[in-house]
Amino acid sequence: MNRDLSLLIGILVGLLGLLLLWVFYSTLAMEPGHRLGTLALEHLPESGVSNPVTAVLLNYRAYDTLLELGVLLTALLGIWSLGPPRPGFQRAGPALCTMVSIVVPLAILTGGYLLWVGGHAPGGAFQAGALLGAAGVVTRLAGNANAGLPSEAWQRWLIVLGAGIFTLVGLLLAVTGFGFLTYPPGQAKWLILLIETAATIAIGTTLAAAYVGGRPQSASAESGS
């Protein structure tokens, strides 16, 4: 019985492989249509930004970016479900603490710059959020058990901020007749900036909290430990 089942599975897998090869060959044989890059550049003035990468991430395929924020949120909820984090590292020496006191403000400032410049140059919410998360990682390595993050209640609000604002903007646009995440040309720039600002905060908080590696403890629990 197992032998027959293995043979059947092998035949089905082989047929699936042939089907995929046929789809691939048929796609290559088709006449090329409009290139996506060309279409993206043609509609760039309507996107609200002049950086084509930001236009793709926050306008043309905003659904995908919203789902990416959802993936980060789900990953952190999975980490928090494992229980409290391990104890923080020992307090660092004066040399590392001095370096952290310089690097962290610079990382936050650079993150803000990347957020603002993302509309017309390389940058954006994910790059800015990664820098904020790195600032939290460095703070954790220097001995701060919470990686410089606020209390659990505030962390919960911050990690849902990106996906929450993103979804809220989309729903408001849908209610007003523009369609979900279909920005009005005159307001696209500021709506994208609002979404990216919320996403930056959420990404930075999520990455730093993920590095801590567990559900944040309350102030009373930390003082008791």
PDB file of C-alpha atoms in Angstrom:
ATOM      1  CA  MET A   1       0.000   0.000   0.000  1.00  0.00           C
ATOM      2  CA  ASN A   2       2.776   2.405   0.917  1.00  0.00           C
ATOM      3  CA  ARG A   3       4.574   1.466  -2.266  1.00  0.00           C
ATOM      4  CA  ASP A   4       1.540   2.263  -4.429  1.00  0.00           C
ATOM      5  CA  LEU A   5       1.027   5.554  -2.600  1.00  0.00           C
ATOM      6  CA  SER A   6       4.669   6.532  -3.152  1.00  0.00           C
ATOM      7  CA  LEU A   7       4.342   5.700  -6.843  1.00  0.00           C
ATOM      8  CA  LEU A   8       1.167   7.792  -7.117  1.00  0.00           C
ATOM      9  CA  ILE A   9       2.807  10.745  -5.380  1.00  0.00           C
ATOM     10  CA  GLY A  10       5.814  10.465  -7.705  1.00  0.00           C
ATOM     11  CA  ILE A  11       3.581  10.504 -10.779  1.00  0.00           C
ATOM     12  CA  LEU A  12       1.626  13.519  -9.495  1.00  0.00           C
ATOM     13  CA  VAL A  13       4.835  15.406  -8.723  1.00  0.00           C
ATOM     14  CA  GLY A  14       6.172  14.595 -12.177  1.00  0.00           C
ATOM     15  CA  LEU A  15       2.965  15.829 -13.814  1.00  0.00           C
ATOM     16  CA  LEU A  16       3.106  19.005 -11.738  1.00  0.00           C
ATOM     17  CA  GLY A  17       6.687  19.568 -12.891  1.00  0.00           C
ATOM     18  CA  LEU A  18       5.660  19.149 -16.522  1.00  0.00           C
ATOM     19  CA  LEU A  19       2.795  21.587 -16.014  1.00  0.00           C
ATOM     20  CA  LEU A  20       5.135  24.190 -14.536  1.00  0.00           C
ATOM     21  CA  LEU A  21       7.569  23.728 -17.431  1.00  0.00           C
ATOM     22  CA  TRP A  22       4.717  24.219 -19.919  1.00  0.00           C
ATOM     23  CA  VAL A  23       3.582  27.405 -18.131  1.00  0.00           C
ATOM     24  CA  PHE A  24       7.159  28.703 -18.115  1.00  0.00           C
ATOM     25  CA  TYR A  25       7.652  27.954 -21.818  1.00  0.00           C
ATOM     26  CA  SER A  26       4.277  29.483 -22.741  1.00  0.00           C
ATOM     27  CA  THR A  27       5.137  32.631 -20.814  1.00  0.00           C
ATOM     28  CA  LEU A  28       8.445  33.030 -22.627  1.00  0.00           C
ATOM     29  CA  ALA A  29       6.765  32.467 -25.993  1.00  0.00           C
ATOM     30  CA  MET A  30       4.174  35.198 -25.443  1.00  0.00           C
ATOM     31  CA  GLU A  31       4.548  38.629 -26.938  1.00  0.00           C
ATOM     32  CA  PRO A  32       6.046  40.983 -24.358  1.00  0.00           C
ATOM     33  CA  GLY A  33       3.567  43.552 -23.088  1.00  0.00           C
ATOM     34  CA  HIS A  34       4.154  46.819 -21.322  1.00  0.00           C
ATOM     35  CA  ARG A  35       7.094  46.623 -18.948  1.00  0.00           C
ATOM     36  CA  LEU A  36       6.121  47.221 -15.332  1.00  0.00           C
ATOM     37  CA  GLY A  37       9.051  49.573 -14.869  1.00  0.00           C
ATOM     38  CA  THR A  38       7.868  51.743 -17.739  1.00  0.00           C
ATOM     39  CA  LEU A  39       4.308  51.833 -16.391  1.00  0.00           C
ATOM     40  CA  ALA A  40       5.550  52.686 -12.901  1.00  0.00           C
ATOM     41  CA  LEU A  41       7.576  55.634 -14.182  1.00  0.00           C
ATOM     42  CA  GLU A  42       4.702  56.871 -16.332  1.00  0.00           C
ATOM     43  CA  HIS A  43       2.362  57.072 -13.345  1.00  0.00           C
ATOM     44  CA  LEU A  44       4.990  58.357 -10.916  1.00  0.00           C
ATOM     45  CA  PRO A  45       3.662  61.970 -10.896  1.00  0.00           C
ATOM     46  CA  GLU A  46       0.310  60.650  -9.666  1.00  0.00           C
ATOM     47  CA  SER A  47       1.831  58.599  -6.827  1.00  0.00           C
ATOM     48  CA  GLY A  48       2.584  61.520  -4.506  1.00  0.00           C
ATOM     49  CA  VAL A  49       6.329  60.781  -4.378  1.00  0.00           C
ATOM     50  CA  SER A  50       9.196  61.068  -6.825  1.00  0.00           C
ATOM     51  CA  ASN A  51      11.092  57.982  -5.661  1.00  0.00           C
ATOM     52  CA  PRO A  52       9.873  55.011  -7.749  1.00  0.00           C
ATOM     53  CA  VAL A  53      10.719  52.502  -4.997  1.00  0.00           C
ATOM     54  CA  THR A  54       8.550  54.348  -2.472  1.00  0.00           C
ATOM     55  CA  ALA A  55       5.817  54.667  -5.087  1.00  0.00           C
ATOM     56  CA  VAL A  56       5.817  50.900  -5.586  1.00  0.00           C
ATOM     57  CA  LEU A  57       5.907  50.045  -1.869  1.00  0.00           C
ATOM     58  CA  LEU A  58       3.383  52.595  -0.606  1.00  0.00           C
ATOM     59  CA  ASN A  59       1.150  53.215  -3.611  1.00  0.00           C
ATOM     60  CA  TYR A  60       1.211  50.695  -6.461  1.00  0.00           C
ATOM     61  CA  ARG A  61       1.358  47.639  -4.197  1.00  0.00           C
ATOM     62  CA  ALA A  62       0.425  49.070  -0.829  1.00  0.00           C
ATOM     63  CA  TYR A  63      -1.499  45.884  -0.044  1.00  0.00           C
ATOM     64  CA  ASP A  64       1.759  43.922  -0.048  1.00  0.00           C
ATOM     65  CA  THR A  65       3.477  46.386   2.284  1.00  0.00           C
ATOM     66  CA  LEU A  66       0.518  46.260   4.671  1.00  0.00           C
ATOM     67  CA  LEU A  67       0.800  42.482   4.772  1.00  0.00           C
ATOM     68  CA  GLU A  68       4.549  42.749   5.454  1.00  0.00           C
ATOM     69  CA  LEU A  69       3.780  44.851   8.528  1.00  0.00           C
ATOM     70  CA  GLY A  70       1.281  42.191   9.527  1.00  0.00           C
ATOM     71  CA  VAL A  71       3.973  39.527   9.225  1.00  0.00           C
ATOM     72  CA  LEU A  72       6.291  41.483  11.545  1.00  0.00           C
ATOM     73  CA  LEU A  73       3.468  41.931  14.037  1.00  0.00           C
ATOM     74  CA  THR A  74       2.610  38.231  13.937  1.00  0.00           C
ATOM     75  CA  ALA A  75       6.268  37.254  14.407  1.00  0.00           C
ATOM     76  CA  LEU A  76       6.579  39.415  17.514  1.00  0.00           C
ATOM     77  CA  LEU A  77       3.346  38.043  18.971  1.00  0.00           C
ATOM     78  CA  GLY A  78       4.804  34.570  18.478  1.00  0.00           C
ATOM     79  CA  ILE A  79       7.972  35.588  20.335  1.00  0.00           C
ATOM     80  CA  TRP A  80       5.955  37.093  23.176  1.00  0.00           C
ATOM     81  CA  SER A  81       3.921  33.894  23.476  1.00  0.00           C
ATOM     82  CA  LEU A  82       7.090  32.054  24.533  1.00  0.00           C
ATOM     83  CA  GLY A  83       7.130  33.831  27.879  1.00  0.00           C
ATOM     84  CA  PRO A  84       9.382  36.422  29.526  1.00  0.00           C
ATOM     85  CA  PRO A  85      12.803  37.211  28.046  1.00  0.00           C
ATOM     86  CA  ARG A  86      16.095  36.089  29.453  1.00  0.00           C
ATOM     87  CA  PRO A  87      17.777  38.392  31.963  1.00  0.00           C
ATOM     88  CA  GLY A  88      19.500  41.415  30.466  1.00  0.00           C
ATOM     89  CA  PHE A  89      23.187  41.549  29.837  1.00  0.00           C
ATOM     90  CA  GLN A  90      25.523  42.823  32.493  1.00  0.00           C
ATOM     91  CA  ARG A  91      26.135  46.547  32.573  1.00  0.00           C
ATOM     92  CA  ALA A  92      28.764  47.462  30.002  1.00  0.00           C
ATOM     93  CA  GLY A  93      31.991  49.242  30.764  1.00  0.00           C
ATOM     94  CA  PRO A  94      32.464  53.006  30.427  1.00  0.00           C
ATOM     95  CA  ALA A  95      33.890  52.771  26.891  1.00  0.00           C
ATOM     96  CA  LEU A  96      30.871  50.919  25.471  1.00  0.00           C
ATOM     97  CA  CYS A  97      28.395  53.064  27.401  1.00  0.00           C
ATOM     98  CA  THR A  98      30.011  56.198  25.996  1.00  0.00           C
ATOM     99  CA  MET A  99      29.869  54.794  22.480  1.00  0.00           C
ATOM    100  CA  VAL A 100      26.205  53.848  22.912  1.00  0.00           C
ATOM    101  CA  SER A 101      25.339  57.321  24.211  1.00  0.00           C
ATOM    102  CA  ILE A 102      26.723  58.716  20.938  1.00  0.00           C
ATOM    103  CA  VAL A 103      25.611  56.034  18.465  1.00  0.00           C
ATOM    104  CA  VAL A 104      21.972  55.708  19.591  1.00  0.00           C
ATOM    105  CA  PRO A 105      21.036  59.408  19.130  1.00  0.00           C
ATOM    106  CA  LEU A 106      22.816  59.415  15.762  1.00  0.00           C
ATOM    107  CA  ALA A 107      20.906  56.284  14.693  1.00  0.00           C
ATOM    108  CA  ILE A 108      17.589  57.865  15.687  1.00  0.00           C
ATOM    109  CA  LEU A 109      18.466  61.089  13.871  1.00  0.00           C
ATOM    110  CA  THR A 110      19.555  59.191  10.758  1.00  0.00           C
ATOM    111  CA  GLY A 111      16.367  57.143  10.897  1.00  0.00           C
ATOM    112  CA  GLY A 112      14.321  60.330  10.876  1.00  0.00           C
ATOM    113  CA  TYR A 113      16.294  61.576   7.891  1.00  0.00           C
ATOM    114  CA  LEU A 114      15.753  58.325   5.968  1.00  0.00           C
ATOM    115  CA  LEU A 115      12.039  58.519   6.701  1.00  0.00           C
ATOM    116  CA  TRP A 116      11.750  62.064   5.353  1.00  0.00           C
ATOM    117  CA  VAL A 117      14.008  61.620   2.324  1.00  0.00           C
ATOM    118  CA  GLY A 118      12.308  58.371   1.245  1.00  0.00           C
ATOM    119  CA  GLY A 119       9.762  60.271  -0.834  1.00  0.00           C
ATOM    120  CA  HIS A 120      12.363  61.432  -3.361  1.00  0.00           C
ATOM    121  CA  ALA A 121      15.561  59.467  -2.666  1.00  0.00           C
ATOM    122  CA  PRO A 122      16.663  56.061  -1.314  1.00  0.00           C
ATOM    123  CA  GLY A 123      15.205  55.600   2.160  1.00  0.00           C
ATOM    124  CA  GLY A 124      11.799  54.988   3.650  1.00  0.00           C
ATOM    125  CA  ALA A 125      10.032  53.362   6.557  1.00  0.00           C
ATOM    126  CA  PHE A 126      11.779  49.986   6.532  1.00  0.00           C
ATOM    127  CA  GLN A 127      15.265  51.486   6.386  1.00  0.00           C
ATOM    128  CA  ALA A 128      14.408  54.027   9.079  1.00  0.00           C
ATOM    129  CA  GLY A 129      12.724  51.384  11.228  1.00  0.00           C
ATOM    130  CA  ALA A 130      15.736  49.091  10.885  1.00  0.00           C
ATOM    131  CA  LEU A 131      17.965  51.863  12.237  1.00  0.00           C
ATOM    132  CA  LEU A 132      15.635  52.419  15.188  1.00  0.00           C
ATOM    133  CA  GLY A 133      15.665  48.695  15.841  1.00  0.00           C
ATOM    134  CA  ALA A 134      19.466  48.671  15.667  1.00  0.00           C
ATOM    135  CA  ALA A 135      19.530  51.463  18.250  1.00  0.00           C
ATOM    136  CA  GLY A 136      17.472  49.224  20.529  1.00  0.00           C
ATOM    137  CA  VAL A 137      19.810  46.262  19.920  1.00  0.00           C
ATOM    138  CA  VAL A 138      22.874  48.357  20.809  1.00  0.00           C
ATOM    139  CA  THR A 139      21.124  49.613  23.932  1.00  0.00           C
ATOM    140  CA  ARG A 140      20.340  46.022  24.929  1.00  0.00           C
ATOM    141  CA  LEU A 141      23.952  44.975  24.351  1.00  0.00           C
ATOM    142  CA  ALA A 142      25.057  47.786  26.653  1.00  0.00           C
ATOM    143  CA  GLY A 143      23.077  46.228  29.506  1.00  0.00           C
ATOM    144  CA  ASN A 144      19.596  47.722  29.248  1.00  0.00           C
ATOM    145  CA  ALA A 145      17.239  44.752  29.735  1.00  0.00           C
ATOM    146  CA  ASN A 146      14.373  46.418  27.835  1.00  0.00           C
ATOM    147  CA  ALA A 147      16.536  47.736  24.971  1.00  0.00           C
ATOM    148  CA  GLY A 148      15.367  51.257  25.789  1.00  0.00           C
ATOM    149  CA  LEU A 149      11.746  50.362  25.030  1.00  0.00           C
ATOM    150  CA  PRO A 150       8.793  51.701  27.048  1.00  0.00           C
ATOM    151  CA  SER A 151       6.399  49.637  29.174  1.00  0.00           C
ATOM    152  CA  GLU A 152       4.473  46.656  27.826  1.00  0.00           C
ATOM    153  CA  ALA A 153       1.296  48.685  27.385  1.00  0.00           C
ATOM    154  CA  TRP A 154       3.081  51.295  25.279  1.00  0.00           C
ATOM    155  CA  GLN A 155       4.883  48.604  23.287  1.00  0.00           C
ATOM    156  CA  ARG A 156       1.545  47.032  22.369  1.00  0.00           C
ATOM    157  CA  TRP A 157       0.297  50.348  21.008  1.00  0.00           C
ATOM    158  CA  LEU A 158       3.509  51.047  19.129  1.00  0.00           C
ATOM    159  CA  ILE A 159       3.804  47.660  17.408  1.00  0.00           C
ATOM    160  CA  VAL A 160       0.250  47.874  16.030  1.00  0.00           C
ATOM    161  CA  LEU A 161       0.668  51.519  15.029  1.00  0.00           C
ATOM    162  CA  GLY A 162       2.013  50.802  11.547  1.00  0.00           C
ATOM    163  CA  ALA A 163      -0.562  48.247  10.431  1.00  0.00           C
ATOM    164  CA  GLY A 164      -3.295  50.115  12.308  1.00  0.00           C
ATOM    165  CA  ILE A 165      -2.721  53.505  10.663  1.00  0.00           C
ATOM    166  CA  PHE A 166      -2.201  51.806   7.297  1.00  0.00           C
ATOM    167  CA  THR A 167      -5.539  49.989   7.571  1.00  0.00           C
ATOM    168  CA  LEU A 168      -7.355  53.029   8.964  1.00  0.00           C
ATOM    169  CA  VAL A 169      -6.226  55.220   6.062  1.00  0.00           C
ATOM    170  CA  GLY A 170      -7.327  52.559   3.596  1.00  0.00           C
ATOM    171  CA  LEU A 171     -10.751  52.231   5.210  1.00  0.00           C
ATOM    172  CA  LEU A 172     -11.272  55.991   5.307  1.00  0.00           C
ATOM    173  CA  LEU A 173     -10.398  56.219   1.631  1.00  0.00           C
ATOM    174  CA  ALA A 174     -12.794  53.387   0.852  1.00  0.00           C
ATOM    175  CA  VAL A 175     -15.614  55.049   2.791  1.00  0.00           C
ATOM    176  CA  THR A 176     -15.063  58.374   1.014  1.00  0.00           C
ATOM    177  CA  GLY A 177     -15.297  56.709  -2.395  1.00  0.00           C
ATOM    178  CA  PHE A 178     -11.646  56.501  -3.498  1.00  0.00           C
ATOM    179  CA  GLY A 179     -11.169  52.790  -2.921  1.00  0.00           C
ATOM    180  CA  PHE A 180      -9.078  50.991  -0.316  1.00  0.00           C
ATOM    181  CA  LEU A 181      -5.548  52.492  -0.342  1.00  0.00           C
ATOM    182  CA  THR A 182      -6.325  54.458  -3.510  1.00  0.00           C
ATOM    183  CA  TYR A 183      -4.888  57.857  -2.628  1.00  0.00           C
ATOM    184  CA  PRO A 184      -6.292  61.107  -4.034  1.00  0.00           C
ATOM    185  CA  PRO A 185      -3.500  62.691  -6.128  1.00  0.00           C
ATOM    186  CA  GLY A 186      -3.482  65.901  -4.092  1.00  0.00           C
ATOM    187  CA  GLN A 187      -3.226  64.113  -0.745  1.00  0.00           C
ATOM    188  CA  ALA A 188      -1.099  61.100  -1.676  1.00  0.00           C
ATOM    189  CA  LYS A 189       2.172  62.630  -0.459  1.00  0.00           C
ATOM    190  CA  TRP A 190       0.948  63.402   3.060  1.00  0.00           C
ATOM    191  CA  LEU A 191      -0.972  60.164   3.445  1.00  0.00           C
ATOM    192  CA  ILE A 192       2.128  58.194   2.455  1.00  0.00           C
ATOM    193  CA  LEU A 193       4.229  60.220   4.907  1.00  0.00           C
ATOM    194  CA  LEU A 194       1.708  59.523   7.680  1.00  0.00           C
ATOM    195  CA  ILE A 195       1.730  55.807   6.933  1.00  0.00           C
ATOM    196  CA  GLU A 196       5.527  55.680   6.717  1.00  0.00           C
ATOM    197  CA  THR A 197       5.937  57.542  10.011  1.00  0.00           C
ATOM    198  CA  ALA A 198       3.665  55.085  11.811  1.00  0.00           C
ATOM    199  CA  ALA A 199       5.368  52.160  10.068  1.00  0.00           C
ATOM    200  CA  THR A 200       8.827  53.400  11.065  1.00  0.00           C
ATOM    201  CA  ILE A 201       7.892  53.524  14.743  1.00  0.00           C
ATOM    202  CA  ALA A 202       6.220  50.117  14.570  1.00  0.00           C
ATOM    203  CA  ILE A 203       9.126  48.469  12.726  1.00  0.00           C
ATOM    204  CA  GLY A 204      11.747  49.906  15.071  1.00  0.00           C
ATOM    205  CA  THR A 205       9.797  48.833  18.159  1.00  0.00           C
ATOM    206  CA  THR A 206       9.098  45.380  16.739  1.00  0.00           C
ATOM    207  CA  LEU A 207      12.721  44.671  15.799  1.00  0.00           C
ATOM    208  CA  ALA A 208      14.067  45.838  19.150  1.00  0.00           C
ATOM    209  CA  ALA A 209      11.411  43.882  21.059  1.00  0.00           C
ATOM    210  CA  ALA A 210      12.141  40.782  18.969  1.00  0.00           C
ATOM    211  CA  TYR A 211      15.813  41.037  19.911  1.00  0.00           C
ATOM    212  CA  VAL A 212      14.880  41.205  23.599  1.00  0.00           C
ATOM    213  CA  GLY A 213      13.320  37.827  22.922  1.00  0.00           C
ATOM    214  CA  GLY A 214      10.254  37.583  25.151  1.00  0.00           C
ATOM    215  CA  ARG A 215       7.162  39.235  26.480  1.00  0.00           C
ATOM    216  CA  PRO A 216       8.056  42.460  28.327  1.00  0.00           C
ATOM    217  CA  GLN A 217       7.669  42.237  32.081  1.00  0.00           C
ATOM    218  CA  SER A 218       5.755  44.749  34.145  1.00  0.00           C
ATOM    219  CA  ALA A 219       7.605  47.189  36.350  1.00  0.00           C
ATOM    220  CA  SER A 220       6.582  45.295  39.488  1.00  0.00           C
ATOM    221  CA  ALA A 221       7.837  41.996  38.093  1.00  0.00           C
ATOM    222  CA  GLU A 222      11.171  43.533  37.119  1.00  0.00           C
ATOM    223  CA  SER A 223      11.647  45.119  40.531  1.00  0.00           C
ATOM    224  CA  GLY A 224      10.747  41.820  42.210  1.00  0.00           C
ATOM    225  CA  SER A 225      13.310  39.921  40.163  1.00  0.00           C
TER     226      SER A 225
END
